Coordinates of C-alpha atoms in Angstrom, one line a residue:
M1 CA 138.2 26.5 39.6
T2 CA 135.5 28.5 39.2
I3 CA 135.7 32.1 40.1
V4 CA 133.0 34.1 41.2
P5 CA 132.8 37.8 40.0
F6 CA 132.5 40.4 43.6
K7 CA 128.8 41.8 42.8
K8 CA 127.9 44.9 44.6
K9 CA 125.7 44.9 47.8
N10 CA 123.0 47.7 46.7
T11 CA 123.0 50.3 49.5
K12 CA 121.5 53.0 48.0
G13 CA 118.3 52.0 50.1
K14 CA 119.6 51.3 52.9
E15 CA 121.1 54.9 53.2
K16 CA 117.9 56.0 51.8
G17 CA 115.5 54.4 54.9
R18 CA 118.2 55.8 57.1
V19 CA 118.3 59.2 56.7
A20 CA 114.6 58.5 56.8
Y21 CA 114.4 57.4 60.5
W22 CA 117.0 60.6 61.0
G23 CA 115.1 63.0 59.4
K24 CA 112.0 62.0 61.3
L25 CA 113.3 61.3 64.3
Y26 CA 115.2 65.5 64.3
A27 CA 111.1 66.3 63.4
H28 CA 110.0 64.7 66.2
R29 CA 112.6 65.9 68.8
A30 CA 111.9 69.2 67.4
R31 CA 108.9 69.2 67.6
I32 CA 109.1 68.0 71.5
A33 CA 111.8 70.8 72.1
L34 CA 109.4 74.0 70.4
F35 CA 106.2 72.1 72.3
I36 CA 108.8 72.8 75.6
L37 CA 109.0 75.9 74.9
I38 CA 105.7 76.6 73.8
V39 CA 104.4 74.6 77.9
L40 CA 107.5 76.6 78.9
A41 CA 107.0 80.3 77.9
A42 CA 103.0 79.5 78.7
I43 CA 104.7 79.0 82.3
V44 CA 106.1 82.1 83.0
T45 CA 103.9 84.5 81.3
V46 CA 101.1 83.1 83.2
F47 CA 103.1 83.4 86.5
L48 CA 104.3 87.0 85.2
I49 CA 100.7 88.0 84.9
I50 CA 100.0 86.3 88.3
R51 CA 102.4 88.0 90.0
H52 CA 102.2 91.8 88.5
Q53 CA 98.4 91.0 89.9
M54 CA 99.8 90.5 93.6
K55 CA 101.8 93.0 93.4
N56 CA 99.4 95.4 92.3
R57 CA 96.3 93.9 94.1
V58 CA 94.4 96.9 95.9
Y59 CA 93.5 96.1 100.0
D60 CA 91.3 98.0 101.6
S61 CA 91.4 95.7 104.9
Y62 CA 92.7 93.5 106.8
E63 CA 91.9 90.5 109.3
V64 CA 93.4 89.1 112.5
V65 CA 94.1 85.8 111.8
S66 CA 96.2 85.0 114.9
T67 CA 96.9 86.1 118.2
V68 CA 99.0 85.9 121.7
E69 CA 100.1 88.3 124.6
R70 CA 103.1 89.4 125.0
S71 CA 104.6 89.3 128.5
G72 CA 107.8 90.2 129.9
A73 CA 108.6 93.3 127.4
I74 CA 112.1 94.3 128.9
S75 CA 111.4 97.7 126.8
S76 CA 109.7 99.7 124.1
Q77 CA 112.4 99.8 122.1
V78 CA 112.2 97.3 119.5
L79 CA 114.0 95.4 115.8
A80 CA 112.6 93.1 113.8
F81 CA 114.6 90.4 113.3
G82 CA 114.0 88.1 110.6
S83 CA 110.4 85.7 112.1
S84 CA 111.6 87.3 115.2
F85 CA 112.1 90.5 117.0
I86 CA 114.3 91.5 119.3
S87 CA 113.6 94.1 122.6
Y88 CA 115.8 95.3 124.2
N89 CA 117.3 98.7 126.9
D90 CA 119.8 99.7 129.5
D91 CA 119.8 96.2 131.1
G92 CA 118.7 93.1 128.8
I93 CA 118.3 92.3 125.1
R94 CA 115.5 89.5 124.3
C95 CA 114.2 87.6 121.2
T96 CA 110.7 86.9 121.0
D97 CA 108.8 84.8 117.8
A98 CA 106.1 85.2 116.7
S99 CA 103.8 82.9 118.3
G100 CA 105.5 85.1 122.1
K101 CA 108.1 81.9 123.5
D102 CA 111.5 84.1 124.5
V103 CA 114.1 82.5 122.0
W104 CA 117.0 84.2 123.8
N105 CA 117.4 86.8 126.4
H106 CA 122.0 87.8 127.7
P107 CA 121.0 90.4 130.8
Y108 CA 123.8 93.5 130.4
E109 CA 124.5 97.3 132.0
M110 CA 124.9 99.2 128.9
Q111 CA 124.5 103.4 129.5
S112 CA 123.7 103.7 125.7
P113 CA 123.6 100.3 124.3
M114 CA 123.5 100.5 119.9
V115 CA 122.0 97.0 118.9
K116 CA 122.3 96.7 114.7
V117 CA 120.6 93.4 113.1
N118 CA 121.7 91.9 109.7
G119 CA 120.1 88.8 108.9
S120 CA 120.4 86.1 110.9
Y121 CA 122.7 88.0 113.9
V122 CA 122.6 91.0 116.6
A123 CA 125.6 92.4 117.8
V124 CA 124.3 95.2 120.9
A125 CA 126.9 97.8 121.7
D126 CA 127.6 100.4 124.5
K127 CA 128.1 104.1 123.0
N128 CA 131.0 105.3 124.8
G129 CA 131.6 101.7 126.6
R130 CA 133.8 98.5 126.1
N131 CA 131.4 95.8 125.9
I132 CA 130.1 94.0 122.3
Y133 CA 128.2 91.5 122.5
I134 CA 127.3 88.9 119.3
F135 CA 123.7 86.4 119.4
S136 CA 122.8 84.6 116.0
S137 CA 119.1 83.6 115.7
S138 CA 120.1 80.8 119.0
G139 CA 122.2 82.7 121.4
L140 CA 124.9 84.3 122.1
V141 CA 128.1 83.4 120.4
G142 CA 131.0 86.2 120.3
T143 CA 131.8 88.5 123.3
V144 CA 134.2 91.4 122.1
E145 CA 135.9 94.1 124.9
T146 CA 137.7 96.8 124.1
T147 CA 140.5 99.3 125.4
D148 CA 139.7 102.3 124.1
P149 CA 135.7 103.2 123.8
I150 CA 133.8 102.2 121.4
D151 CA 131.6 104.7 119.3
S152 CA 129.9 103.5 116.6
I153 CA 129.8 99.9 115.1
T154 CA 127.9 97.7 112.0
L155 CA 127.5 94.2 111.0
S156 CA 127.3 91.6 108.6
Q157 CA 124.4 89.4 107.3
S158 CA 127.6 86.5 108.2
G159 CA 127.9 87.9 111.3
E160 CA 131.7 90.1 111.1
V161 CA 131.9 92.5 113.5
L162 CA 132.5 96.4 112.0
A163 CA 133.7 98.7 115.0
V164 CA 135.0 102.5 115.3
V165 CA 136.5 103.2 119.1
D166 CA 137.9 106.6 120.1
G167 CA 141.7 105.8 119.9
G168 CA 142.2 110.1 121.2
N169 CA 144.2 111.9 118.0
V170 CA 143.8 108.3 116.4
T171 CA 141.3 106.3 115.3
P172 CA 141.4 102.5 115.9
I173 CA 138.6 100.4 113.1
Y174 CA 138.1 96.9 114.5
L175 CA 136.9 93.4 112.5
Y176 CA 135.9 91.1 114.4
A177 CA 134.7 87.6 113.1
S178 CA 131.4 86.8 114.9
N179 CA 133.1 84.7 117.4
G180 CA 134.0 87.7 119.0
T181 CA 137.7 87.0 117.4
M182 CA 139.6 89.8 115.9
L183 CA 140.5 89.1 112.4
V184 CA 141.5 92.7 111.3
S185 CA 142.6 96.2 112.5
F186 CA 143.8 99.3 111.2
R187 CA 143.7 103.4 112.5
T188 CA 143.3 105.7 110.3
T189 CA 143.7 109.8 111.5
M190 CA 142.2 112.8 110.5
S191 CA 145.7 114.3 108.9
K192 CA 145.6 110.8 107.0
S193 CA 142.3 109.7 105.4
G194 CA 139.7 112.0 107.9
Y195 CA 137.3 110.9 110.4
P196 CA 135.0 107.7 110.0
M197 CA 130.9 109.3 109.3
S198 CA 129.4 105.8 108.0
L199 CA 130.4 102.1 107.6
A200 CA 128.8 98.7 106.0
I201 CA 129.5 95.4 105.4
S202 CA 129.0 93.3 102.4
D203 CA 126.7 90.1 103.4
D204 CA 129.6 88.0 103.1
G205 CA 131.9 90.5 104.8
K206 CA 134.9 90.3 103.0
L207 CA 134.4 94.5 101.7
V208 CA 134.3 96.8 103.7
E209 CA 133.1 100.4 103.0
I210 CA 133.5 103.8 105.2
A211 CA 132.5 107.7 104.2
Y212 CA 135.2 109.8 105.6
L213 CA 134.8 113.0 106.9
Y214 CA 138.2 115.3 106.0
M215 CA 139.4 119.0 105.3
D216 CA 141.2 120.1 101.9
S217 CA 142.4 123.6 101.8
A218 CA 139.8 124.7 104.4
T219 CA 137.6 122.8 102.2
L220 CA 134.7 120.3 103.0
M221 CA 135.7 116.7 101.6
S222 CA 134.1 113.3 101.8
K223 CA 136.2 110.3 100.4
V224 CA 134.1 107.2 100.2
A225 CA 136.6 103.8 100.7
F226 CA 136.4 100.2 99.7
Y227 CA 138.7 97.6 101.3
N228 CA 139.1 93.3 100.7
F229 CA 139.4 91.9 103.0
G230 CA 139.5 88.9 100.3
E231 CA 142.9 87.6 99.1
V232 CA 142.8 90.2 96.4
G233 CA 143.0 93.5 98.8
Q234 CA 146.3 90.9 101.0
N235 CA 148.8 92.8 98.1
K236 CA 147.0 96.1 99.1
A237 CA 148.3 98.8 101.6
D238 CA 145.7 98.6 104.6
N239 CA 143.5 96.3 102.0
L240 CA 142.7 99.7 100.3
V241 CA 141.2 98.7 96.9
G242 CA 139.5 101.6 95.6
G243 CA 137.6 104.6 96.5
N244 CA 136.0 108.5 95.7
D245 CA 136.7 111.9 97.3
Y246 CA 133.6 114.2 96.9
Q247 CA 134.1 117.9 97.2
G248 CA 131.9 119.8 99.8
E249 CA 130.0 116.5 101.1
V250 CA 128.8 114.5 103.7
V251 CA 128.2 111.1 103.1
P252 CA 126.0 110.5 107.2
V253 CA 125.0 106.9 105.1
V254 CA 126.9 103.6 103.4
G255 CA 125.1 100.6 102.8
F256 CA 125.3 97.4 100.3
L257 CA 122.8 96.0 98.0
D258 CA 124.8 92.5 98.3
N259 CA 128.1 91.4 97.6
A260 CA 128.5 93.2 94.0
T261 CA 126.4 96.3 94.3
A262 CA 127.4 99.1 96.8
F263 CA 125.6 102.7 97.5
A264 CA 126.2 105.8 99.8
V265 CA 124.1 109.0 100.5
G266 CA 125.6 112.3 101.1
T267 CA 123.5 115.4 101.4
G268 CA 123.6 116.6 98.1
R269 CA 124.0 113.0 96.1
I270 CA 124.0 109.5 96.0
M271 CA 126.2 107.2 94.6
F272 CA 126.3 103.8 93.0
Y273 CA 128.7 102.1 92.9
E274 CA 129.4 98.1 91.2
G275 CA 132.7 95.6 91.1
K276 CA 132.7 92.1 94.5
E277 CA 136.5 93.0 94.4
T278 CA 137.0 96.0 93.6
P279 CA 134.0 97.5 93.6
R280 CA 134.3 101.5 91.2
N281 CA 131.8 103.8 91.2
T282 CA 128.6 103.6 89.0
S283 CA 126.2 105.6 88.6
D284 CA 126.3 109.4 90.6
S285 CA 122.9 111.4 90.7
M286 CA 122.7 115.1 92.0
I287 CA 119.8 116.1 94.9
Y288 CA 118.6 120.1 95.0
D289 CA 116.4 118.7 98.1
K290 CA 116.5 118.1 102.0
I291 CA 116.5 114.3 102.7
H292 CA 114.7 113.7 105.6
S293 CA 115.3 110.0 105.6
V294 CA 117.6 106.9 104.1
F295 CA 116.3 103.0 104.1
Y296 CA 117.5 100.2 101.3
G297 CA 116.8 97.0 101.1
S298 CA 118.3 94.3 99.0
E299 CA 116.3 95.9 95.9
H300 CA 116.0 99.5 95.6
V301 CA 117.5 102.5 97.8
G302 CA 115.3 104.8 99.2
L303 CA 114.9 107.9 100.3
V304 CA 112.7 110.5 101.5
F305 CA 112.1 114.5 101.3
V306 CA 110.0 116.8 102.7
E307 CA 107.5 118.3 101.0
N308 CA 105.0 120.0 102.3
N309 CA 102.7 121.0 99.6
A310 CA 98.5 119.2 98.6
D311 CA 100.0 115.8 97.3
G312 CA 101.5 115.2 100.8
R313 CA 103.4 116.0 103.7
Y314 CA 106.7 113.5 101.3
R315 CA 108.1 112.6 98.6
M316 CA 110.2 109.0 98.4
D317 CA 112.1 109.0 95.5
V318 CA 112.9 104.6 94.8
Y319 CA 116.2 103.7 94.0
A320 CA 117.5 100.2 91.5
K321 CA 120.9 98.8 91.6
N322 CA 121.5 100.4 88.0
G323 CA 121.5 104.3 89.6
K324 CA 118.1 104.5 88.3
I325 CA 115.1 106.4 90.3
S326 CA 112.4 103.8 89.6
G327 CA 109.5 104.9 91.2
Q328 CA 108.1 107.6 92.6
L329 CA 105.7 108.6 95.6
Q330 CA 104.8 110.8 97.6
F331 CA 101.9 110.3 101.2
D332 CA 101.2 112.8 104.2
L333 CA 101.0 109.6 106.5
E334 CA 103.8 110.9 109.9
Y335 CA 105.6 107.9 109.9
A336 CA 107.7 105.6 112.4
N337 CA 109.2 103.7 109.9
V338 CA 109.4 102.6 106.6
F339 CA 111.1 99.7 104.9
F340 CA 110.7 97.5 101.5
S341 CA 110.0 93.3 101.3
N342 CA 108.0 91.8 98.7
G343 CA 108.7 94.0 96.0
R344 CA 106.8 96.5 97.9
I345 CA 107.2 99.3 100.4
V346 CA 105.7 99.8 103.6
I347 CA 105.2 102.9 105.7
Y348 CA 103.5 103.2 109.2
N349 CA 103.2 104.8 112.6
A350 CA 101.3 103.3 115.8
S351 CA 98.2 104.3 115.1
S352 CA 98.8 103.7 110.4
C353 CA 99.8 102.2 107.6
L354 CA 100.6 103.0 103.7
I355 CA 101.9 100.0 101.8
Y356 CA 103.0 101.1 98.4
T357 CA 104.6 98.8 95.1
T358 CA 107.7 100.1 95.0
E359 CA 106.8 102.0 91.7
G360 CA 104.7 104.2 93.8
K361 CA 100.5 102.9 93.2
L362 CA 99.1 102.6 96.1
V363 CA 97.9 98.8 97.3
Y364 CA 96.6 99.7 100.8
E365 CA 95.0 102.6 103.9
G366 CA 94.6 101.6 106.9
D367 CA 94.6 102.5 110.2
F368 CA 95.4 99.4 113.2
D369 CA 93.4 98.0 115.9
D370 CA 95.7 98.5 118.7
A371 CA 99.1 100.9 119.4
V372 CA 101.4 99.5 117.1
I373 CA 105.7 99.6 118.1
L374 CA 106.7 96.9 115.4
M375 CA 105.1 96.0 111.9
M376 CA 106.7 92.7 110.3
P377 CA 107.2 91.7 106.7
T378 CA 106.3 87.5 106.4
A379 CA 107.3 85.0 103.2
N380 CA 104.0 86.3 101.8
A381 CA 103.6 89.3 100.6
A382 CA 99.5 90.4 101.9
K383 CA 100.9 88.7 105.5
Y384 CA 102.0 91.2 108.4
I385 CA 103.0 90.5 112.2
L386 CA 102.0 93.3 114.5
V387 CA 103.8 93.5 117.3
T388 CA 101.8 96.4 119.9
G389 CA 102.2 96.7 124.2
D390 CA 101.2 93.6 124.9
S391 CA 100.3 90.9 121.9
I392 CA 101.6 90.1 119.5
D393 CA 99.0 89.9 116.2
T394 CA 99.4 87.8 112.6
I395 CA 96.9 90.4 110.2
Q396 CA 96.0 88.5 106.4
L397 CA 95.2 92.0 103.9
R398 CA 92.2 91.6 102.2

């Protein structure tokens, strides 16, 4: 038998080939990834430049792009409701879209109707009455009848209604689902918590913020309390998950910017709170001027002060979510309403309008052709809907 000696194969060349192949592949992929990153960075940069230019674009006029007749108006009391609007009086409430068509209407008899709008829901209650009606964008979805007179209500974006009623020596507070079903109730007393001055619900209906006013050894005090009606709050007494006391303060305004950011405005300070389950105070700024009005959106809170100086009749401080002032402006318009929309501040009355960026730059100043009852934003930052006594006009800033 002939034994053939084993010869070790020479694999060095193949290994070098593989290394070279993978090296080229990795280099090719790196070049592609770098190219994609450069393209994405360029797109983002262009987008930011365009957005900045659009936000800061200055307009000097407007054009009416469409107009429809407004008929059957039941009251001069109107509120924006998404792309539609609500009109109401003592006899009923109605929802009308931008084309002038009535989406729904509901009759009632109330002495002093209180109407709250949030997202795609509307709630109306009779002050010192016992009825609450809850509507979605398609019509009535729930009704509530209380045993005690209703003092105040507020509404979440998901349709929950928080109601404070007059129970005599105690103050019952009820939380209702959008269909009118009572979800939870608790009672407060002056000796235990104080009187609820203002209240708000988070967008998802889980958190409730209430500002109480009470006396402590002849000292005026306010407490801003948070209640969690989700899983976290179930193991807490009365669902109370946090709160802060403020000496010498009255807190007439509280609210949520989103599910995890709340604020409160007192007579001498503005407070911000963070936390989706157990909100905690994260910012507290003193205020030394008398507040004329408060408004807010999803990103900012605006405080308006009376100035009456050479720069204008009013001063506005705009606060971001972190509690810091992000913009200031002064203006002279005796306004009827003010709101945030598309990164801008819209200030108007029946005859005139001012529009600023949230940083305080004036981008539009002008007069209306007809007396305006309501000015509403659209998805387009340069387009608005004007509701007058007899028409609904869509305008485009130029």
